[in-house]
Short mmCIF file of C-alpha atoms in Angstrom, two decimals:
data_model
loop_
_atom_site.label_atom_id
_atom_site.label_comp_id
_atom_site.label_asym_id
_atom_site.label_seq_id
_atom_site.Cartn_x
_atom_site.Cartn_y
_atom_site.Cartn_z
CA MET A 14 0.00 0.00 0.00
CA ALA A 15 1.54 3.30 -1.11
CA ARG A 16 1.83 5.97 1.57
CA PRO A 17 0.13 9.34 0.87
CA SER A 18 2.08 12.57 0.82
CA ASN A 19 0.63 13.79 4.14
CA PRO A 20 -0.39 11.01 6.55
CA LEU A 21 -1.00 13.54 9.34
CA ALA A 22 -3.58 15.79 7.66
CA ASP A 23 -7.12 16.39 8.93
CA PRO A 24 -8.79 12.96 9.23
CA VAL A 25 -12.38 14.34 9.38
CA ARG A 26 -14.39 16.19 6.73
CA VAL A 27 -17.98 17.43 6.42
CA GLN A 28 -19.29 16.88 2.88
CA MET A 29 -22.46 16.21 0.94
CA ARG A 30 -23.89 12.71 0.82
CA ASN A 31 -27.08 12.00 -1.13
CA GLY A 32 -28.23 15.62 -0.76
CA ARG A 33 -27.50 15.85 2.97
CA LEU A 34 -24.45 16.74 5.04
CA GLY A 35 -22.40 13.81 6.25
CA ILE A 36 -19.16 13.27 8.10
CA ARG A 37 -16.48 11.20 6.39
CA PHE A 38 -13.41 10.15 8.35
CA TYR A 39 -10.40 7.84 8.46
CA PRO A 40 -11.13 5.32 11.25
CA THR A 41 -7.50 5.13 12.42
CA GLY A 42 -7.18 8.91 12.65
CA MET A 43 -4.24 8.76 10.22
CA ILE A 44 -4.56 9.45 6.49
CA THR A 45 -4.12 6.17 4.63
CA THR A 46 -6.02 5.61 1.32
CA ALA A 47 -9.37 6.90 0.14
CA ALA A 48 -10.79 3.37 0.23
CA ASP A 49 -10.30 3.29 4.01
CA ARG A 50 -12.66 6.19 4.70
CA GLU A 51 -15.97 5.63 6.46
CA TRP A 52 -19.17 7.63 7.03
CA LEU A 53 -20.90 8.41 10.28
CA PRO A 54 -24.46 7.03 10.10
CA GLU A 55 -26.08 10.36 11.05
CA THR A 56 -26.73 13.07 8.43
CA TRP A 57 -27.88 16.71 8.60
CA SER A 58 -29.91 19.06 6.41
CA PRO A 59 -27.76 21.56 4.49
CA ASN A 60 -30.68 24.01 4.42
CA ASP A 61 -31.11 24.28 8.19
CA PRO A 62 -28.48 26.53 9.83
CA ALA A 63 -28.92 24.77 13.16
CA GLU A 64 -28.29 21.34 11.58
CA VAL A 65 -25.31 22.69 9.63
CA GLU A 66 -23.85 23.94 12.90
CA ALA A 67 -24.61 20.59 14.56
CA ALA A 68 -22.81 18.71 11.74
CA HIS A 69 -19.69 20.81 12.16
CA ALA A 70 -19.86 20.44 15.95
CA ALA A 71 -20.02 16.65 15.60
CA ALA A 72 -17.08 16.76 13.17
CA ASP A 73 -15.05 18.89 15.60
CA ALA A 74 -15.78 16.47 18.46
CA LEU A 75 -14.69 13.46 16.38
CA ARG A 76 -11.61 15.34 15.17
CA GLN A 77 -10.64 16.20 18.74
CA ARG A 78 -10.83 12.52 19.73
CA PHE A 79 -8.41 11.66 16.95
CA MET A 80 -6.08 14.50 17.92
CA ASN A 81 -6.11 13.41 21.56
CA HIS A 82 -5.21 9.90 20.49
CA ARG A 83 -2.34 11.23 18.42
CA ALA A 84 -1.07 13.30 21.33
CA VAL A 85 -0.97 10.23 23.56
CA ASN A 86 1.18 8.57 20.90
CA GLY A 87 3.62 11.47 20.59
CA VAL A 88 1.86 13.72 18.07
CA VAL A 89 0.75 17.30 18.83
CA THR A 90 -1.58 19.52 16.84
CA SER A 91 -1.74 23.16 15.86
CA GLY A 92 -5.26 23.87 14.60
CA HIS A 93 -5.89 21.09 12.11
CA ARG A 94 -2.17 20.66 11.43
CA CYS A 95 -0.41 17.79 13.14
CA ILE A 96 3.14 18.21 14.40
CA VAL A 97 5.04 15.04 15.21
CA THR A 98 7.32 15.19 18.21
CA THR A 99 10.71 13.49 18.23
CA ARG A 100 9.35 11.04 20.81
CA GLY A 101 6.49 10.08 18.52
CA ALA A 102 8.73 9.84 15.46
CA VAL A 103 11.18 7.52 17.22
CA GLY A 104 8.28 5.37 18.39
CA ALA A 105 6.91 5.14 14.85
CA PHE A 106 10.38 4.28 13.51
CA ILE A 107 10.79 1.46 16.02
CA GLN A 108 7.36 0.14 15.06
CA SER A 109 8.41 0.16 11.40
CA LEU A 110 11.39 -2.04 12.30
CA VAL A 111 9.07 -4.45 14.09
CA THR A 112 6.72 -4.50 11.09
CA ALA A 113 9.69 -5.23 8.81
CA ARG A 114 10.45 -8.26 11.06
CA THR A 115 13.79 -6.84 12.10
CA PRO A 116 15.54 -9.10 14.65
CA THR A 117 14.55 -8.37 18.25
CA GLY A 118 18.10 -7.52 19.29
CA THR A 119 18.43 -4.91 16.56
CA VAL A 120 15.07 -3.35 17.46
CA ASN A 121 16.01 -3.10 21.14
CA THR A 122 19.43 -1.67 20.31
CA ARG A 123 17.92 1.02 18.09
CA ARG A 124 15.32 1.83 20.76
CA ASN A 125 18.03 2.28 23.40
CA GLN A 126 20.35 4.27 21.14
CA LEU A 127 17.71 6.69 19.88
CA GLY A 128 16.08 6.95 23.29
CA ARG A 129 19.36 8.02 24.85
CA MET A 130 20.44 10.39 22.06
CA LEU A 131 17.11 11.89 20.98
CA VAL A 132 14.08 11.07 23.14
CA GLU A 133 15.57 11.92 26.54
CA PRO A 134 16.92 15.39 25.60
CA TYR A 135 14.62 16.31 22.68
CA GLY A 136 11.51 14.18 23.09
CA GLU A 137 9.03 17.09 22.90
CA VAL A 138 10.80 18.91 20.07
CA PRO A 139 8.93 18.69 16.72
CA VAL A 140 10.82 16.25 14.54
CA GLU A 141 11.00 18.81 11.72
CA ARG A 142 13.06 21.04 14.05
CA LEU A 143 15.42 18.26 15.07
CA ARG A 144 17.87 19.41 12.40
CA ASP A 145 18.55 22.50 14.55
CA PHE A 146 19.99 20.24 17.25
CA ALA A 147 21.69 17.63 15.04
CA VAL A 148 25.19 19.09 15.31
CA GLY A 149 24.97 19.05 19.12
CA VAL A 150 23.70 15.45 19.09
CA VAL A 151 26.66 14.28 17.01
CA HIS A 152 29.14 16.34 19.07
CA ARG A 153 27.97 14.81 22.36
CA LEU A 154 28.01 11.36 20.83
CA ASN A 155 31.69 11.79 19.94
CA THR A 156 32.85 13.52 23.12
CA GLU A 157 30.74 12.45 26.09
CA PRO A 158 31.70 9.26 27.95
CA LYS A 159 29.32 6.43 28.71
CA ARG A 160 27.02 6.69 31.71
CA ASN A 161 29.50 4.74 33.82
CA GLY A 162 32.20 7.32 33.05
CA GLN A 163 34.18 5.04 30.73
CA PRO A 164 35.11 6.28 27.24
CA LYS A 165 33.06 5.01 24.32
CA GLN A 166 34.61 2.45 22.03
CA PRO A 167 34.82 3.33 18.31
CA GLY A 168 32.35 0.56 17.51
CA THR A 169 29.81 2.06 19.92
CA ILE A 170 30.10 5.48 18.30
CA GLU A 171 29.85 4.01 14.83
CA GLY A 172 26.76 1.99 15.74
CA SER A 173 25.05 5.03 17.27
CA MET A 174 25.82 7.14 14.22
CA ALA A 175 24.38 4.42 12.02
CA ALA A 176 21.19 4.54 14.10
CA LEU A 177 20.95 8.31 13.58
CA ALA A 178 21.60 7.92 9.86
CA VAL A 179 18.87 5.32 9.37
CA PHE A 180 16.37 7.18 11.53
CA GLY A 181 17.06 10.46 9.73
CA ALA A 182 16.50 8.88 6.31
CA TRP A 183 13.32 7.20 7.53
CA ALA A 184 11.91 10.41 9.07
CA ALA A 185 12.68 12.41 5.92
CA ASP A 186 10.80 9.89 3.77
CA TRP A 187 7.85 9.34 6.10
CA TYR A 188 7.20 12.91 7.30
CA LYS A 189 8.42 14.72 4.18
CA ILE A 190 11.01 16.76 6.07
CA VAL A 191 14.68 17.48 5.58
CA ASP A 192 16.87 14.65 6.88
CA PRO A 193 18.07 16.16 10.21
CA PHE A 194 21.39 14.29 10.10
CA ASP A 195 22.19 14.49 6.40
CA GLY A 196 25.81 15.63 5.99
CA LYS A 197 26.44 15.73 9.74
CA LEU A 198 27.62 12.15 10.27
CA VAL A 199 30.92 10.47 9.40
CA SER A 200 31.11 9.15 5.87
CA SER A 201 31.67 5.58 7.02
CA THR A 202 27.97 5.33 7.91
CA THR A 203 26.82 6.08 4.36
CA ALA A 204 26.90 2.46 3.25
CA PHE A 205 25.19 1.38 6.45
CA ARG A 206 22.47 4.01 5.87
CA GLU A 207 21.77 2.64 2.40
CA LYS A 208 21.74 -1.00 3.50
CA SER A 209 19.53 -0.46 6.54
CA TRP A 210 17.16 1.81 4.62
CA ALA A 211 16.78 -0.88 1.97
CA MET A 212 16.11 -3.46 4.69
CA VAL A 213 13.36 -1.33 6.29
CA HIS A 214 11.53 -0.87 2.99
CA SER A 215 12.16 -4.14 1.20
CA GLY A 216 12.18 -6.50 4.16
CA ASP A 217 15.40 -8.06 2.85
CA PRO A 218 16.52 -10.18 5.82
CA PHE A 219 20.10 -10.51 4.61
CA GLU A 220 21.02 -6.89 5.27
CA ASP A 221 20.31 -7.16 8.99
CA ALA A 222 20.08 -10.78 10.05
CA ASP A 223 23.41 -11.63 8.47
CA ALA A 224 25.21 -8.35 9.08
CA GLU A 225 28.26 -9.65 10.90
CA GLU A 226 31.46 -8.12 12.16
CA SER A 227 34.49 -8.82 10.04
CA ILE A 228 37.77 -9.42 11.83
CA ASP A 229 41.47 -9.17 11.17
CA PRO A 230 42.48 -12.60 9.77
CA ASP A 231 45.81 -12.42 11.61
CA LYS A 232 43.93 -12.23 14.93
CA LEU A 233 41.84 -15.35 14.44
CA PRO A 234 41.77 -17.13 17.82
CA THR A 235 43.91 -20.24 18.17
CA PHE A 236 43.44 -23.38 20.26
CA VAL A 237 46.15 -22.16 22.62
CA GLY A 238 44.57 -18.71 22.91
CA ILE A 239 41.10 -20.06 23.71
CA SER A 240 42.47 -22.49 26.30
CA GLY A 241 44.39 -19.59 27.83
CA LEU A 242 41.17 -17.57 28.10
CA VAL A 243 39.42 -20.48 29.83
CA ASP A 244 42.25 -20.69 32.35
CA ALA A 245 42.29 -16.91 32.87
CA ILE A 246 38.57 -16.85 33.67
CA VAL A 247 39.03 -19.47 36.39
CA ARG A 248 42.00 -17.66 37.93
CA ARG A 249 40.41 -14.22 37.69
CA GLU A 250 37.02 -15.20 39.14
CA THR A 251 38.40 -17.24 42.04
CA SER A 252 41.13 -14.92 43.31
CA ARG A 253 41.68 -11.21 43.94
CA MET A 254 44.40 -9.60 41.87
CA ALA A 255 46.72 -7.19 43.65
CA TRP A 256 46.49 -4.70 40.80
CA HIS A 257 42.70 -4.76 40.58
CA LYS A 258 41.34 -1.30 41.34
CA THR A 259 37.73 -1.56 40.17
CA GLU A 260 35.30 -0.21 42.71
CA GLY A 261 32.40 -2.45 43.62
CA ARG A 262 31.26 -5.18 45.90
CA GLY A 263 33.49 -7.87 47.33
CA GLY A 264 36.08 -6.68 49.80
CA LYS A 265 38.65 -4.50 48.06
CA GLY A 266 36.56 -4.01 44.93
CA GLY A 267 35.11 -5.94 42.06
CA PRO A 268 32.59 -8.79 42.11
CA ARG A 269 32.68 -11.36 44.89
CA LEU A 270 34.84 -14.41 44.26
CA LEU A 271 33.35 -17.62 42.90
CA GLY A 272 33.80 -21.17 44.03
CA LEU A 273 36.11 -23.24 41.88
CA ASP A 274 33.34 -25.49 40.51
CA VAL A 275 31.20 -22.52 39.47
CA ALA A 276 34.15 -20.75 37.84
CA VAL A 277 35.20 -23.87 35.94
CA GLN A 278 31.67 -24.28 34.55
CA LEU A 279 31.44 -20.68 33.36
CA ALA A 280 35.01 -20.61 32.08
CA GLU A 281 34.18 -23.40 29.67
CA SER A 282 31.71 -21.19 27.80
CA PRO A 283 34.24 -19.74 25.31
CA ARG A 284 35.37 -23.24 24.34
CA PHE A 285 31.71 -24.28 24.05
CA ILE A 286 31.06 -21.38 21.64
CA ALA A 287 34.19 -22.25 19.66
CA CYS A 288 33.02 -25.87 19.31
CA THR A 289 29.42 -25.06 18.37
CA GLY A 290 29.59 -21.73 16.53
CA VAL A 291 26.59 -20.31 18.41
CA ARG A 292 26.30 -16.65 19.26
CA CYS A 293 26.95 -15.43 22.78
CA CYS A 294 23.28 -14.96 23.76
CA GLU A 295 22.43 -18.30 22.17
CA ALA A 296 25.04 -19.97 24.36
CA LEU A 297 23.64 -18.30 27.47
CA ALA A 298 20.19 -19.74 26.64
CA VAL A 299 21.32 -23.36 26.21
CA HIS A 300 19.45 -25.90 28.35
CA THR A 301 20.65 -29.45 28.74
CA SER A 302 17.40 -30.69 27.17
CA HIS A 303 18.52 -29.16 23.87
CA VAL A 304 21.77 -31.14 23.72
CA ARG A 305 21.88 -34.65 22.27
CA LEU A 306 25.14 -36.26 23.30
CA SER A 307 24.55 -39.44 21.31
CA THR A 308 24.70 -37.52 18.04
CA MET A 309 26.62 -34.45 19.30
CA GLU A 310 23.89 -32.06 18.20
CA LEU A 311 22.49 -28.88 19.72
CA LYS A 312 19.07 -27.46 18.94
CA VAL A 313 19.12 -23.66 18.67
CA ARG A 314 15.56 -22.37 18.99
CA ARG A 315 16.05 -19.28 21.16
CA GLN A 316 18.55 -16.87 22.65
CA LEU A 317 18.77 -14.91 25.88
CA ASP A 318 16.87 -11.63 25.67
CA ARG A 319 19.56 -9.30 26.98
CA TYR A 320 17.08 -6.44 27.30
CA GLN A 321 15.04 -8.16 30.01
CA MET A 322 16.11 -9.14 33.51
CA TRP A 323 16.78 -12.75 34.45
CA ILE A 324 15.09 -12.88 37.85
CA PRO A 325 16.89 -15.27 40.26
CA GLY A 326 14.92 -18.45 40.75
CA GLN A 327 13.03 -18.06 37.46
CA ASP A 328 13.64 -19.22 33.91
CA PRO A 329 15.60 -16.74 31.77
CA PRO A 330 13.86 -14.32 29.39
CA LEU A 331 14.16 -15.76 25.90
CA CYS A 332 13.50 -14.59 22.36
CA PRO A 333 13.96 -16.12 18.88
CA PRO A 334 17.53 -16.40 17.59
CA LYS A 335 18.93 -13.70 15.33
CA GLY A 336 17.03 -13.57 12.07
CA GLY A 337 14.59 -16.16 13.42
CA HIS A 338 16.83 -18.92 12.04
CA HIS A 339 16.12 -22.09 14.02
CA ARG A 340 18.75 -24.72 13.41
CA THR A 341 20.43 -27.88 14.67
CA VAL A 342 24.15 -27.44 15.24
CA SER A 343 26.74 -30.19 14.95
CA ILE A 344 29.13 -30.04 17.91
CA TRP A 345 32.76 -30.91 17.36
CA PRO A 346 33.16 -34.61 18.21
CA ASP A 347 36.23 -34.15 20.43
CA TYR A 348 34.20 -31.95 22.77
CA GLY A 349 31.88 -34.78 23.83
CA GLU A 350 33.55 -35.72 27.13
CA LYS A 351 33.87 -32.14 28.31
CA LEU A 352 30.27 -31.40 27.29
CA ALA A 353 28.99 -34.37 29.27
CA GLY A 354 30.59 -32.89 32.39
CA LEU A 355 28.96 -29.50 31.76
CA ILE A 356 25.55 -31.14 31.38
CA LYS A 357 25.94 -33.14 34.59
CA TYR A 358 26.86 -30.01 36.57
CA ALA A 359 24.00 -27.95 35.07
CA ASP A 360 21.41 -30.62 35.82
CA GLU A 361 22.56 -30.80 39.42
CA HIS A 362 23.09 -27.12 40.22
CA THR A 363 21.44 -24.68 37.78
CA GLY A 364 18.19 -26.30 36.72
CA GLY A 365 19.69 -27.45 33.44
CA TRP A 366 20.86 -24.05 32.21
CA LEU A 367 24.38 -24.66 30.98
CA PHE A 368 25.80 -21.21 31.79
CA ALA A 369 23.58 -19.58 34.41
CA PRO A 370 24.26 -16.33 36.33
CA SER A 371 26.99 -16.90 38.89
CA ARG A 372 26.19 -14.06 41.27
CA ASP A 373 22.42 -13.70 40.75
CA GLN A 374 23.07 -11.04 38.10
CA LYS A 375 19.80 -9.91 36.56
CA TRP A 376 21.41 -8.50 33.43
CA TRP A 377 23.30 -11.67 32.67
CA ALA A 378 24.48 -10.93 29.12
CA ASP A 379 26.20 -7.73 30.28
CA ALA A 380 27.65 -9.42 33.36
CA TYR A 381 28.97 -12.27 31.21
CA THR A 382 30.70 -9.81 28.87
CA LYS A 383 32.34 -8.12 31.87
CA MET A 384 33.59 -11.50 33.08
CA ILE A 385 35.26 -12.10 29.71
CA ASP A 386 36.74 -8.59 29.79
CA ARG A 387 38.23 -9.21 33.25
CA ALA A 388 39.95 -12.34 31.95
CA ARG A 389 41.25 -10.49 28.89
CA GLU A 390 42.58 -7.75 31.15
CA LEU A 391 44.47 -10.38 33.15
CA LEU A 392 45.95 -11.87 29.99
CA ARG A 393 47.10 -8.48 28.72
CA ILE A 394 48.82 -7.67 32.00
CA GLU A 395 50.53 -11.06 32.15
CA TYR A 396 51.64 -10.75 28.54
CA ALA A 397 53.20 -7.34 29.24
CA GLU A 398 55.08 -8.82 32.19
CA LEU A 399 56.41 -11.66 30.02
CA GLN A 400 57.49 -9.17 27.38
CA VAL A 401 59.64 -7.39 29.97
CA LEU A 402 61.27 -10.73 30.77
CA GLY A 403 61.67 -11.60 27.09
CA GLU A 404 59.51 -14.70 27.51
CA ALA A 405 56.33 -13.60 25.75
CA PRO A 406 54.66 -16.25 23.53
CA PRO A 407 53.51 -15.46 19.96
CA ARG A 408 50.86 -12.74 20.11
CA ARG A 409 48.32 -14.85 18.24
CA ASP A 410 48.24 -17.29 21.17
CA VAL A 411 46.95 -14.62 23.56
CA PHE A 412 43.17 -14.21 23.42
CA ASP A 413 42.63 -10.48 23.09
CA THR A 414 39.43 -10.35 21.05
CA GLY A 415 35.69 -10.41 21.59
CA VAL A 416 33.60 -13.52 22.14
CA HIS A 417 32.08 -13.10 18.68
CA TRP A 418 35.43 -14.01 17.15
CA LEU A 419 34.94 -17.54 18.41
CA ARG A 420 32.30 -17.99 15.70
CA HIS A 421 34.97 -17.11 13.14
CA PHE A 422 37.23 -19.72 14.74
CA TYR A 423 34.47 -22.32 14.46
CA ALA A 424 33.69 -21.50 10.83
CA SER A 425 37.31 -21.35 9.69
CA HIS A 426 38.24 -24.69 11.25
CA ALA A 427 35.01 -26.29 10.02
CA LEU A 428 35.79 -25.21 6.43
CA ALA A 429 39.54 -25.95 6.52
CA PRO A 430 40.80 -29.19 4.90
CA ARG A 431 41.41 -32.24 7.07
CA SER A 432 45.08 -32.20 6.13
CA ALA A 433 45.34 -28.91 8.04
CA GLY A 434 43.41 -30.13 11.05
CA GLY A 435 40.01 -28.84 9.90
CA LEU A 436 36.72 -30.65 9.44
CA GLU A 437 36.41 -29.93 5.69
CA TRP A 438 32.67 -29.23 5.86
CA SER A 439 30.97 -27.64 2.86
CA VAL A 440 30.11 -23.94 2.80
CA PRO A 441 26.32 -24.57 2.69
CA PHE A 442 26.57 -26.86 5.70
CA VAL A 443 28.60 -24.37 7.74
CA GLN A 444 26.16 -21.64 6.68
CA SER A 445 23.33 -23.66 8.18
CA GLN A 446 25.34 -24.22 11.36
CA LEU A 447 25.98 -20.49 11.83
CA GLY A 448 22.38 -19.51 11.08
CA HIS A 449 23.15 -17.36 8.04
CA ALA A 450 20.42 -16.71 5.47
CA SER A 451 22.88 -17.20 2.59
CA CYS A 452 26.42 -18.40 1.91
CA ARG A 453 27.76 -14.89 1.32
CA PRO A 454 28.69 -13.95 4.90
CA THR A 455 29.97 -17.47 5.53
CA GLU A 456 32.42 -17.27 2.64
CA LEU A 457 33.29 -13.57 2.63
CA ILE A 458 33.49 -12.84 6.36
CA TYR A 459 33.89 -16.06 8.34
CA GLN A 460 36.28 -18.14 6.27
CA HIS A 461 39.92 -17.54 7.26
CA ILE A 462 43.17 -19.39 6.79
CA ILE A 463 43.89 -21.26 10.02
CA GLN A 464 47.42 -21.47 11.37
CA PRO A 465 47.92 -25.23 10.75
CA GLU A 466 47.00 -24.64 7.11
CA ARG A 467 49.68 -21.96 6.83
CA GLU A 468 52.25 -24.31 8.34
CA LEU A 469 51.33 -27.15 5.99
CA ALA A 470 51.32 -25.00 2.86
CA ARG A 471 53.92 -25.87 0.27
CA PRO A 472 55.05 -24.20 -2.95
CA THR A 473 53.70 -25.49 -6.21
CA ALA A 474 54.91 -28.94 -7.24
CA HIS A 475 55.37 -27.81 -10.84
CA ILE A 476 59.01 -27.43 -11.91
CA TRP A 477 59.64 -24.17 -13.70
CA PRO A 478 62.54 -24.17 -16.15
CA GLY A 479 65.43 -22.13 -14.83
CA LEU A 480 64.10 -22.06 -11.24
CA LYS A 481 65.46 -24.15 -8.39
CA HIS A 482 62.74 -26.26 -6.75
CA THR A 483 62.33 -25.80 -2.97
CA THR A 484 60.13 -27.36 -0.33
CA HIS A 485 60.38 -24.58 2.25
CA SER A 486 57.02 -23.49 3.65
CA PRO A 487 56.03 -19.86 3.26
CA ARG A 488 56.18 -17.85 6.43
#
């Protein structure tokens, strides 16, 4: 259904109907298409001044009801002209994402980003005047720290600017105004603006559901690096570091220490992700009933909803996986014995949830990320100390990346040839394991050369005339 040029015009009109005055209106209070209009059953004589006045009074009363409804939903009026507030525009934009079946995580992220940047400071400002404040919005985004006082990471700033870019393009198209952020954002968001705008209007699931973070191939996690992260989590969560200065609960600062059995269970989560290829919130929603040890398969039907609290003593808040892609994941065979131990512990202590909150944290996804960051901090400090002593291992064997990179590890080793220690699975199969809508992100973003493959590489076996044949491996 094509949108009209002015969806916020007067929804009520007095006009002639079969020789009498009638009231025609749009039942939703918003201008849609002419076919949607309806008539009030009552009519009035056009020749009687009292009835003419009564018809217009009835129209004014109906119009006021529609205007009141709009005001409740973030729209204000001036006479018969409707002025959309920034609060109402952001709400309508979020609803458009929901209608376009945008993944829940993306919708919640956009709601939080735009709520913080636009609704809180400028909620009652008409959206057509938002352009007057756009420069200040972008300046604060680049200069102000996070609410906890920590500086924003470049990825956070880039994501927030992308949200402004997409919202600005949407508002300009829907309300027929000048894009408030056009020309005021960094150029790197231009491509994101075009992709996301196409997704909102075409419903193309690939642009959002499979939008994944590319990584530096030289920083692909290794077996040694992942095992080191597992060990660092155990050490960090069960002991207090002398250099730790974070303020918080637990004696001298930071979270309270965990028992060894609890720490060992949680510390295994990175290796679990590396052996299954699931996303972080999918891993945090795994229940033992979804794991089939006999066939080493995991059913992925949901993920942890990180925007709702996990109340202690209750089941976690869950939502469909990213893109709504339900799938059955093949777990690496060598992980069977370790996985059996995780299942046994979860059934006995956490109601079957494989990686449950360790300190009754209600916002478990955020707390889990902080736990990983504490372990990475420990590894960085220890690596610096070894560098001073001249005993530092190769940098690639120190896990200094995000949890998401473990999916790249899974995909790269699953696609690598058996001669290099991989599983040699086909691209379509690995695509289905990762939950991608197509093979494109699997091939273009997730497939990397693994270190054993580099070490086993050999020069061509063909003998070129005039060249001395060598069997040295490339470095």
